[in-house]
Coordinates of C-alpha atoms and ligand atoms in Angstrom, one line a residue:
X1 CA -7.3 38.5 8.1
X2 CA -11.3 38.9 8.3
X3 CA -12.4 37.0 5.2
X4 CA -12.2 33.4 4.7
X5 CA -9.5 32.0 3.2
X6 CA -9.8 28.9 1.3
X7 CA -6.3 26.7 -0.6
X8 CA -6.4 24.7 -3.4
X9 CA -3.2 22.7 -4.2
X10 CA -2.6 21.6 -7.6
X11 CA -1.3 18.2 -7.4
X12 CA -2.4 16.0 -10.4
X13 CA 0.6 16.2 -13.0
X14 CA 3.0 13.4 -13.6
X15 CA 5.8 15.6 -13.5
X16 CA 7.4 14.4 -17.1
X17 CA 10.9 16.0 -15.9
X18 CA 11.2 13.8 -12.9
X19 CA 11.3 10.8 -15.3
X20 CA 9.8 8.7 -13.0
X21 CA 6.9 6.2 -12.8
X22 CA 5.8 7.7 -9.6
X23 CA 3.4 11.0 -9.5
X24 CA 6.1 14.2 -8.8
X25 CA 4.2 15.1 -5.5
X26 CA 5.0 11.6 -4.0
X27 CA 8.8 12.1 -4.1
X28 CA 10.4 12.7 -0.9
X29 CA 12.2 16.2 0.3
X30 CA 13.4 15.4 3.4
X31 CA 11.7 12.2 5.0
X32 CA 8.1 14.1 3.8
X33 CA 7.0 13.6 0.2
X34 CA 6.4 17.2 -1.6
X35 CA 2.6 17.2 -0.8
X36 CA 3.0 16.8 2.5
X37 CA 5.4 19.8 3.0
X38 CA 2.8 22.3 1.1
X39 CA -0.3 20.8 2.8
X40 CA 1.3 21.6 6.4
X41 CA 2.1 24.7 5.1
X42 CA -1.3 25.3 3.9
X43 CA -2.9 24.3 6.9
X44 CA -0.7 26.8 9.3
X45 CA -3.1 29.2 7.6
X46 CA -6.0 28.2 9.3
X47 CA -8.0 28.1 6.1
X48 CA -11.9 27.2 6.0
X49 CA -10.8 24.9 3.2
X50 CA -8.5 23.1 1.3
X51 CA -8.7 21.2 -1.8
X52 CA -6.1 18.9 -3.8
X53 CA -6.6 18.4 -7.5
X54 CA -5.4 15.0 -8.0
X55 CA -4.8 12.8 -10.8
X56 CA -1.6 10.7 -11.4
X57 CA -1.6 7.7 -8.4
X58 CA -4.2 10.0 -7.4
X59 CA -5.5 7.1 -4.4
X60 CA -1.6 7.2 -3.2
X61 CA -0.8 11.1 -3.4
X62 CA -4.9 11.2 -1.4
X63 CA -3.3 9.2 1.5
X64 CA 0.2 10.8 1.4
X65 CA -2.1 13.9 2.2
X66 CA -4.3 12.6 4.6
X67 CA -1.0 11.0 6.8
X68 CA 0.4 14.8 6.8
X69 CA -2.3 16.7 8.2
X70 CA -3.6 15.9 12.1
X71 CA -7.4 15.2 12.9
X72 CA -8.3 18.8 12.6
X73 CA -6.5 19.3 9.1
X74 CA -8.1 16.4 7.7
X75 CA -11.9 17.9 8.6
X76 CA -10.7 21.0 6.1
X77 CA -9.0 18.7 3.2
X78 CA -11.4 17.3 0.1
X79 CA -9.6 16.0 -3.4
X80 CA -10.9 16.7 -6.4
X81 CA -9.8 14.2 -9.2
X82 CA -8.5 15.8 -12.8
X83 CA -8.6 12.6 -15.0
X84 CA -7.0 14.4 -17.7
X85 CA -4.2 16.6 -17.5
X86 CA -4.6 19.6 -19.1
X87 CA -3.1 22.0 -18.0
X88 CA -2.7 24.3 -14.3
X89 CA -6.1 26.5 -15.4
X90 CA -7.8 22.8 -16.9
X91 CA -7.4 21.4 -12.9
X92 CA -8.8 24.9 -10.9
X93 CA -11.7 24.3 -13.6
X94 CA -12.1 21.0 -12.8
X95 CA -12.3 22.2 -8.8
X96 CA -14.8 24.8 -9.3
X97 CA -17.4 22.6 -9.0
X98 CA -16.1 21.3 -5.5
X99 CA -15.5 25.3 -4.2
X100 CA -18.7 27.0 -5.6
X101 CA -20.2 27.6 -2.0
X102 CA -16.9 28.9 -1.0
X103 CA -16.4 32.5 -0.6
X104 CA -13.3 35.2 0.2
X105 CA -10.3 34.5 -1.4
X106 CA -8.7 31.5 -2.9
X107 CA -5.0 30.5 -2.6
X108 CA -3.8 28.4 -5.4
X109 CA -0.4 26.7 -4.6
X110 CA 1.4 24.0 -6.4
X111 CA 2.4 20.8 -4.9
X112 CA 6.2 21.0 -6.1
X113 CA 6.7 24.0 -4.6
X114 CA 7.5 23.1 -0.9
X115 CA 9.7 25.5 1.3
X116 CA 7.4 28.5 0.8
X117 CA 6.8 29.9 4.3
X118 CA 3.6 30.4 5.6
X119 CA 4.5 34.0 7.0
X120 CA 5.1 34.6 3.2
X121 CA 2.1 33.1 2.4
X122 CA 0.1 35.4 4.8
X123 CA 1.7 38.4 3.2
X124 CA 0.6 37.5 0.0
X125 CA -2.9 37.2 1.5
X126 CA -2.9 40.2 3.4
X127 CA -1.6 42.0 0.7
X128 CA -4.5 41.0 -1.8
X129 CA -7.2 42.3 0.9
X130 CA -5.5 45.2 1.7
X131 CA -5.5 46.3 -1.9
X132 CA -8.8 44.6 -3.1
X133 CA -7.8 42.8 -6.5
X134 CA -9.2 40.2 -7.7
X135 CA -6.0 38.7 -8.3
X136 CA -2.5 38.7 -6.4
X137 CA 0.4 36.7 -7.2
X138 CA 3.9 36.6 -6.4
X139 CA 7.3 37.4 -8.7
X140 CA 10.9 36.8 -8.3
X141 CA 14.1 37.8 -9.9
X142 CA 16.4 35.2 -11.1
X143 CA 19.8 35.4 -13.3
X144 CA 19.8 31.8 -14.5
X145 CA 16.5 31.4 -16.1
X146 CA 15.0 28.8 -15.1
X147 CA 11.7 27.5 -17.2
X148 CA 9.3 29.6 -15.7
X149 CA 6.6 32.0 -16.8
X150 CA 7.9 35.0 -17.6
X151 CA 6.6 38.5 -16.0
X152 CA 5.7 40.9 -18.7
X153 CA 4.8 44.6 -17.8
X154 CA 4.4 48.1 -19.5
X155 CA 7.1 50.6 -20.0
X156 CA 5.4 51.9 -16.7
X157 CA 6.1 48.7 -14.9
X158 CA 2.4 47.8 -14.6
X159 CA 1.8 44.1 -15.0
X160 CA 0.5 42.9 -18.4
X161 CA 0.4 39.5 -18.4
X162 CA 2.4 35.8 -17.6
X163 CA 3.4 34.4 -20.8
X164 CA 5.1 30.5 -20.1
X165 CA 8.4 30.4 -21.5
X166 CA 7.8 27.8 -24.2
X167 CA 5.7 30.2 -25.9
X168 CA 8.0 33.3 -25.1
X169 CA 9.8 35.3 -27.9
X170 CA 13.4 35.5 -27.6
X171 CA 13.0 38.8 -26.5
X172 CA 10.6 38.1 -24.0
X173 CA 12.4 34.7 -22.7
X174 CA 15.3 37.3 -21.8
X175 CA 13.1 38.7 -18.8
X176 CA 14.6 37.7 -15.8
X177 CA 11.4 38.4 -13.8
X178 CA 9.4 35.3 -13.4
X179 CA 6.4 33.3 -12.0
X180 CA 6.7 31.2 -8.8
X181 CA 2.9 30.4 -9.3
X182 CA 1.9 31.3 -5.8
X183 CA -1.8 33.5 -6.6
X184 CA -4.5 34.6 -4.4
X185 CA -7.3 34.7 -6.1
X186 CA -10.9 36.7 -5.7
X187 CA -13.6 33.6 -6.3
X188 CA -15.9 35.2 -8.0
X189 CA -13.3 36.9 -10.7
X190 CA -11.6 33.7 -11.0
X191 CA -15.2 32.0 -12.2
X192 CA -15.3 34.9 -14.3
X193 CA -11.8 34.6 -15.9
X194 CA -11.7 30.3 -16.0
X195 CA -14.3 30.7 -18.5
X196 CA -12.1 32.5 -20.9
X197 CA -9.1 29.4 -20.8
X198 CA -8.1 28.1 -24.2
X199 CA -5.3 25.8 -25.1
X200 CA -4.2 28.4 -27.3
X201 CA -0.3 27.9 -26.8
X202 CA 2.5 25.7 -28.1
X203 CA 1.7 23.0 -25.2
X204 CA -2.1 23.0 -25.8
X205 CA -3.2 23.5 -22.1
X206 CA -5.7 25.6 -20.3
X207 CA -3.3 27.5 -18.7
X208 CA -4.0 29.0 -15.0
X209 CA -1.2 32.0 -16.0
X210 CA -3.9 33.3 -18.4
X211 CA -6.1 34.4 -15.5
X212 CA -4.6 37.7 -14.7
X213 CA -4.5 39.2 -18.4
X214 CA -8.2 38.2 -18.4
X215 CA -9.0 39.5 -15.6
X216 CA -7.7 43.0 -16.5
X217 CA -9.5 42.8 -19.6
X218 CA -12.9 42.6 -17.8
X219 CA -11.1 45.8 -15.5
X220 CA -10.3 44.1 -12.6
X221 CA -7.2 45.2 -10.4
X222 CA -4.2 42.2 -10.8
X223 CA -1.4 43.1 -8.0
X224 CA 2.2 40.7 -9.2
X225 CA 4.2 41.2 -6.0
X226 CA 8.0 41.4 -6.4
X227 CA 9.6 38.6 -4.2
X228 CA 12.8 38.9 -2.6
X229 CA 13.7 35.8 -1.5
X230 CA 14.1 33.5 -4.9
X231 CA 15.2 30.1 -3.8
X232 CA 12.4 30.1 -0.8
X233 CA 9.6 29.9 -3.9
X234 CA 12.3 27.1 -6.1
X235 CA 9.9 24.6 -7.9
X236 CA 10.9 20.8 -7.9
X237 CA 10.9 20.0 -11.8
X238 CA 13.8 17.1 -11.9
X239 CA 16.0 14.5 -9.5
X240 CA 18.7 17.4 -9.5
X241 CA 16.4 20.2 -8.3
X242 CA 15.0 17.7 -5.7
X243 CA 18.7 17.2 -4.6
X244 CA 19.2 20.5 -4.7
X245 CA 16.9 21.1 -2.7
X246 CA 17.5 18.9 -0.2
X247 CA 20.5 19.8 0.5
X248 CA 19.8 23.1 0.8
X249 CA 17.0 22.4 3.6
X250 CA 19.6 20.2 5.3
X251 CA 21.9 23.3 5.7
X252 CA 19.1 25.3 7.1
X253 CA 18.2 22.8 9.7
X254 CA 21.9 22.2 10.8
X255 CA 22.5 26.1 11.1
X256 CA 19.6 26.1 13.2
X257 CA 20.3 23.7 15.3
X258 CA 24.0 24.7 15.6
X259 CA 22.7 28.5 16.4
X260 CA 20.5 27.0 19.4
X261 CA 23.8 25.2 20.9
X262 CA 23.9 22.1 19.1
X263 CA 27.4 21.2 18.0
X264 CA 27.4 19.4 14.3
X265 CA 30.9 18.4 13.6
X266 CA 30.6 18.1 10.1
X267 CA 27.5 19.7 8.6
X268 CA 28.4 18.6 4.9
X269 CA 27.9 14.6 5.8
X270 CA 25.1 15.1 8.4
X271 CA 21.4 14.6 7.4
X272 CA 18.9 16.2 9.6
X273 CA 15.2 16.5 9.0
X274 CA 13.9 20.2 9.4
X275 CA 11.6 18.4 12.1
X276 CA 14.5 17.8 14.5
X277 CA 14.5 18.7 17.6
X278 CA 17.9 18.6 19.6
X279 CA 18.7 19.7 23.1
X280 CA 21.7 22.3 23.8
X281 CA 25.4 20.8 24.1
X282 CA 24.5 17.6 22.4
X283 CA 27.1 16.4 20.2
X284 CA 26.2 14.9 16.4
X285 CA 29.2 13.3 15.0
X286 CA 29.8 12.9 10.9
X287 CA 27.8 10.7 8.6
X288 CA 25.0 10.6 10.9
X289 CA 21.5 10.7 9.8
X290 CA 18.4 11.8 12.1
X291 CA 14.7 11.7 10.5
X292 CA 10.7 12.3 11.1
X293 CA 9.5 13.4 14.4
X294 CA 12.7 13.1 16.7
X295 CA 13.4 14.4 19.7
X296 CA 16.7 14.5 21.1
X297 CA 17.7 16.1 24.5
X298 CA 20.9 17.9 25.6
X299 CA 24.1 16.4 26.4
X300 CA 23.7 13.5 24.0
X301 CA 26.5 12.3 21.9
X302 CA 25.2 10.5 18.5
X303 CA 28.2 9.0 16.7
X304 CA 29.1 8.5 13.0
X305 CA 26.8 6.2 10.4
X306 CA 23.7 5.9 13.2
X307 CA 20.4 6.0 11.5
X308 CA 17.3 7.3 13.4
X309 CA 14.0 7.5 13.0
X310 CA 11.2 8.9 14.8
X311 CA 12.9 8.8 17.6
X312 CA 12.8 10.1 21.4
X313 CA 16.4 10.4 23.6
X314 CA 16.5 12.0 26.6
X315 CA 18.9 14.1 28.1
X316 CA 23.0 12.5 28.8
X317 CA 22.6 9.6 26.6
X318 CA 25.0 7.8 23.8
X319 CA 24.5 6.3 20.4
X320 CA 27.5 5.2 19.6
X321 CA 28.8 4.0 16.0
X322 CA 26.4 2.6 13.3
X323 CA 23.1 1.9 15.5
X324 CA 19.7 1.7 14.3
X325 CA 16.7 2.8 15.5
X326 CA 13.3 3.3 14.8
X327 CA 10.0 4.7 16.6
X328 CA 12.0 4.3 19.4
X329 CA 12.8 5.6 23.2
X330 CA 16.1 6.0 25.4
X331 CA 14.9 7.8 28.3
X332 CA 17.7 9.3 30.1
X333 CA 21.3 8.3 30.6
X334 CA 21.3 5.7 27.8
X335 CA 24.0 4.1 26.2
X336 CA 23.3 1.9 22.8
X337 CA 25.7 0.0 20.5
X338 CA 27.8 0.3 18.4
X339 CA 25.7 -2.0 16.0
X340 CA 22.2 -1.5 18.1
X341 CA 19.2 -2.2 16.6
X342 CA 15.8 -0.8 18.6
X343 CA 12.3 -0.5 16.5
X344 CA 9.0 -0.7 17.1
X345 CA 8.5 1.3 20.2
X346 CA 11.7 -0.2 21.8
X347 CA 12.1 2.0 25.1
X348 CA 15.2 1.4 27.4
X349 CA 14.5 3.6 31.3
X350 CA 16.9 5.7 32.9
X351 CA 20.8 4.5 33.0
X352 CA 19.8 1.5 30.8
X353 CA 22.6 0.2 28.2
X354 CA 22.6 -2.0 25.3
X355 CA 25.6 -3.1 23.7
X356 CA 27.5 -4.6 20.3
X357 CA 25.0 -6.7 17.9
X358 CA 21.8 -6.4 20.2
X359 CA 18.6 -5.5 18.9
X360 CA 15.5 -4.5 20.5
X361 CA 12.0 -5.1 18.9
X362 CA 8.7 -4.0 20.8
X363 CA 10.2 -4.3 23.9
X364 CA 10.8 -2.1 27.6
X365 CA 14.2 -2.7 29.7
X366 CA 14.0 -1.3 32.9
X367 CA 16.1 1.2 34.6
X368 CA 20.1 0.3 35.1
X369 CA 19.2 -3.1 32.8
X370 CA 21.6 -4.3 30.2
X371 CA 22.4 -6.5 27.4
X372 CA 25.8 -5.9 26.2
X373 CA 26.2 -8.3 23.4
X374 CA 24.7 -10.1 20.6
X375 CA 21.0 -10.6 21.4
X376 CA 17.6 -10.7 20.3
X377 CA 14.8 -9.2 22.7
X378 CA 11.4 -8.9 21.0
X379 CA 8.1 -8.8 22.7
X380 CA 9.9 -8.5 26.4
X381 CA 9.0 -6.8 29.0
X382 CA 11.8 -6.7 31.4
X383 CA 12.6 -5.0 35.0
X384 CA 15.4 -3.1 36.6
X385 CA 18.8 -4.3 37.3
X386 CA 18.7 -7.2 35.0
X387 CA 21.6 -8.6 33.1
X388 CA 21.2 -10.2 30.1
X389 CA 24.3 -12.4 28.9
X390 CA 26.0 -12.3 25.7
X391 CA 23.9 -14.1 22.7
X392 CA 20.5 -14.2 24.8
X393 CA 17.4 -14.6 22.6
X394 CA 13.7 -14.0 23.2
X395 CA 12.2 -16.8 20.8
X396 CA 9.2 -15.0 20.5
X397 CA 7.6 -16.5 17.6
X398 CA 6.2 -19.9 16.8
X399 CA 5.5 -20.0 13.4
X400 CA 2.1 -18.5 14.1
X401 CA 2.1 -15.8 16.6
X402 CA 4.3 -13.8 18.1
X403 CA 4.1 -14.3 22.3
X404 CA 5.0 -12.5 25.4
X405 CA 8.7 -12.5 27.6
X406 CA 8.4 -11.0 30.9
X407 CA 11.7 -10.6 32.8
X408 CA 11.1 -9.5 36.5
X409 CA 13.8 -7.1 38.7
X410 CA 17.2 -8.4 39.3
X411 CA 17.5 -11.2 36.9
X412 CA 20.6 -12.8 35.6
X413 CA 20.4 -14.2 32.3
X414 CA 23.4 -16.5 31.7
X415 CA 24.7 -16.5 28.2
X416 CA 23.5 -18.2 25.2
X417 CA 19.8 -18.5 26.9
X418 CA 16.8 -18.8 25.2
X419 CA 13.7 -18.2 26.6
X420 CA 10.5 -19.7 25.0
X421 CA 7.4 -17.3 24.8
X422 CA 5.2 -17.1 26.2
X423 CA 7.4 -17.0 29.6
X424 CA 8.0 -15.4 33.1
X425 CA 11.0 -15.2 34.7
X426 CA 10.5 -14.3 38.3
X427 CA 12.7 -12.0 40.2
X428 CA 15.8 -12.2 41.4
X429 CA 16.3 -15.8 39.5
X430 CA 19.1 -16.9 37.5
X431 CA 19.8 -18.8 34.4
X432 CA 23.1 -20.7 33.6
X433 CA 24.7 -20.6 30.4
X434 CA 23.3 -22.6 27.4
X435 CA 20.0 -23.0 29.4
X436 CA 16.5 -23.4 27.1
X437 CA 13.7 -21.9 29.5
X438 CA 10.4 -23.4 28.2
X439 CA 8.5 -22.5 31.3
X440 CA 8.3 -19.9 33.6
X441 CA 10.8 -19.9 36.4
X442 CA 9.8 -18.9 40.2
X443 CA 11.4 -15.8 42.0
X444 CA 15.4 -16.5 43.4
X445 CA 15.6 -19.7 42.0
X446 CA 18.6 -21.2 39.6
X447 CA 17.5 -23.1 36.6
X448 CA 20.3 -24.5 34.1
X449 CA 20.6 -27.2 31.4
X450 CA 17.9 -28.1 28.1
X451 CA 15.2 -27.9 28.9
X452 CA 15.9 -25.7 32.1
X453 CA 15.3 -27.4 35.2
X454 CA 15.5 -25.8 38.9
X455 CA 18.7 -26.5 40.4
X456 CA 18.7 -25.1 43.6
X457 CA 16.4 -21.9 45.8
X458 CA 18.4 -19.5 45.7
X459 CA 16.9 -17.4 48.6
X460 CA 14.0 -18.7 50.9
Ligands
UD1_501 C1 4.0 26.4 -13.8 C2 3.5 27.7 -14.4 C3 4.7 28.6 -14.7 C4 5.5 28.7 -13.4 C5 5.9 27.4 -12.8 C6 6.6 27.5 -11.5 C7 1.4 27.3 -15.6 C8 0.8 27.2 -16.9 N1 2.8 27.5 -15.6 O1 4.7 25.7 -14.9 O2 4.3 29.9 -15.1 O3 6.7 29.5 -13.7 O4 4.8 26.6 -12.7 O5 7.0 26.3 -11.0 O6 0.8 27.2 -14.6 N2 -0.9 20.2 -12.4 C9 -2.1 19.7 -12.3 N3 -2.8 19.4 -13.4 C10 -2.4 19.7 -14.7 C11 -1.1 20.3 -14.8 C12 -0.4 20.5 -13.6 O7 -2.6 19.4 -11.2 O8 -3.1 19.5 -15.6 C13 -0.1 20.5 -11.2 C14 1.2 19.7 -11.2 O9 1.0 18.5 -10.5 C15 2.2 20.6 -10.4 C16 1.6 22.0 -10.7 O10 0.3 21.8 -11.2 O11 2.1 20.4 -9.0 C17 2.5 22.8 -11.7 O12 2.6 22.0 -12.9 P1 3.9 21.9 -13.8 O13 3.6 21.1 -14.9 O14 5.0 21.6 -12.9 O15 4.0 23.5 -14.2 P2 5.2 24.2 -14.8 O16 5.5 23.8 -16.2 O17 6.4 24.1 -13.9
CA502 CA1 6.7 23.1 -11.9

């Protein structure tokens, strides 16, 4: 690809069919709402540009943008804001302003049309170069009709023009070739042709599916390139497509992952986000659900109705039944739950274990550390070897401000303690059952009792 290439993402409609009061870009496929998945698309492109029309919540489908794209992406991305919606052709008019310096070709993509692949994409590019039109767009073939533009071409086969299906004539609404609206466009024909829009159709839109008849009336070439692969160019119209959809992406992922050595015992119940990574021989038991940017290593075992999210786990570790966890860490040789709780960059080192009913909040265990049952640790920082008894509880906040718990190596927390933030507990010390620590407690020393007092040196 010499010249530039340059996307604009139409992205402004309510999306009527969804019946929803949120914008039809903003619902989620996957853990990613429908703009995000066609603006990382986009941007695998390595455009010059790329523009979204926006309209409808058009502040909250601007940021759901701007979170889905990295530093570099967000240099190329500009919105353009179509107050009124009327009509695909009304918003590309409404942009032309924005992309008048622009020049090469201009990809028009809408945003409820996410799993299109960018190697497709590049085809479709390449493919309008190679040939020189001024506009190239891509068809596909479907038996069931959906409500799309309809493909209509001369007895020789040569494309005539896109006519939507609400104003189609029976005869016409029988043709089973239709319009995914994926287009590359030349820039200066597409000025050319915008100018020619009118609403002239049952809906009363500028319609961006007039372009092509246009621009053959001026005797520009128009390329419509047949499309094998239908339900790679589906458009999201309603709840049951999104589902749909879903589920189908879900399938993908899972056969992936099973293909690279993953075992998924039962891929009907298991939800896996297409950005899942997991490591060979790791087993993913059923009704297990794995989102965002997770990383999982080999030899893992998750087990049934555990939830994560943005999550790292290295290699040999175990998430047993019905934890939790959330922009989190195991490192290696982890065990959690069942009924674990980490968030908020809760990281557990190597051979670490946390047991039934303990949860884990902005906090690092060290390696071989554990807490086995029913206990809070928030805002701890605590070393290796360190037991924590049953019912433990960092009381980390005072009404006002969270504070710090620092556990040093080789503690022994006795059960039912509570330790006071801001505290230190020095190493190798030991706390009796029921004590209240309030302040920080030497190395090797016993404390017991409410509040904790030292009872004895435990080593000189
Ligand atoms: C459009 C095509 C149709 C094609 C179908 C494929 C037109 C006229 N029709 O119909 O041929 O088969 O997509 O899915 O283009 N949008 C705006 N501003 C507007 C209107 C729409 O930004 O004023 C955006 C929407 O947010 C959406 C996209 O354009 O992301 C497509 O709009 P939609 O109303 O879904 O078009 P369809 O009726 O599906
Ligand atoms: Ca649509």
């Amino acid at each position: 690809m010499n010249a530039p290439i340059n996307v604009l993402i139409l992205a402004a409609g309510l999306g009527t069919r969804m019946k929803s009061d949120q914008a039809k870009v903003l619902h989620k496929l996957g853990s990613r709402p429908l703009i995000a998945h066609v603006l990382r698309t986009a941007m695998k492109l390595n455009p010059e540009k790329v523009f979204v029309v926006v309209g409808h919540q058009a502040e909250s489908v601007e940021q759901a943008a701007r979170a889905a794209v990295d530093a570099a992406g967000a240099e190329k991305l500009s919105f353009v804001l179509q107050l009124e919606q009327r009509g695909t052709g009304h918003a590309v008019i409404c942009a032309a302003e924005a992309m008048k310096q622009c020049r090469g070709s201009l990809l028009i993509l809408y945003g409820d049309t996410p799993l299109v692949r960018p190697e497709t994409l590049q085809n479709l590019i390449a493919e309008h170069e190679r040939g020189k039109y001024a506009a190239t767009f891509l068809t596909i073939r479907l038996a069931n009709l959906p409500p799309y533009g309809r493909i209509i071409r001369d007895p020789q086969g040569n494309f005539l023009k896109i006519i939507e299906e609400r104003d189609c004539t029976p005869e016409q609404r029988a043709i089973n070739e239709l319009n995914p609206g994926l287009y590359c466009f030349g820039m200066a024909a597409l000025f050319g042709a915008l100018k020619k829009l009118e609403p002239a159709n049952v809906q009363k839109e500028y319609y961006l599916t007039d372009v092509p008849e246009h621009m053959l009336a001026e005797g520009h070439s128009v390329m419509a390139l047949f499309h094998e692969n239908a339900a790679e160019l589906d458009g999201i119209n309603t709840r049951a497509d999104l589902a749909e959809m879903w589920k189908r992406m879900r399938l993908q992922t899972i056969h992936r992952l099973m293909d690279s050595g993953v075992t998924i015992v039962d891929p009907d119940s298991t939800y896996i986000d297409d950005s899942v990574t997991i490591g060979r021989d790791t087993i993913i038991h059923p009704q297990v659900m794995i989102e965002g940017d997770s990383r999982i290593g080999r030899n893992c075992r998750i087990n049934s109705w555990s939830h994560l999210t943005n999550v790292e786990i290295g290699d040999e570790c175990q998430v047993l039944n019905n934890c939790v966890m959330v922009d989190s860490k195991l490192t290696a040789h982890n065990s959690i739950g069942p009924f674990a709780h980490l968030r908020m960059q809760a990281e557990l080192a190597e051979e670490a274990v946390i047991g039934n009913f303990v949860e884990v909040k902005k906090s690092k265990l060290g390696r071989k550390t554990k807490s086995m049952h029913l206990t809070y640790l928030g805002d701890a920082t605590i070393g290796d070897r360190v037991n924590i008894g049953a019912s433990t509880v960092t009381c980390n906040y005072d009404g006002k401000q969270k504070h710090q718990t620092i556990i040093e190596d080789d503690v022994k927390i006795g059960s039912d303690t509570m330790l006071v933030a801001p505290v230190r507990v020095g190493h190798g010390a030991v706390s009796g059952a029921g004590s209240v620590i309030i302040e920080d407690v030497p190395p090797d020393t016993l404390v017991a009792g409410v509040p904790a007092k030292v009872k004895k040196k435990l080593k000189e």
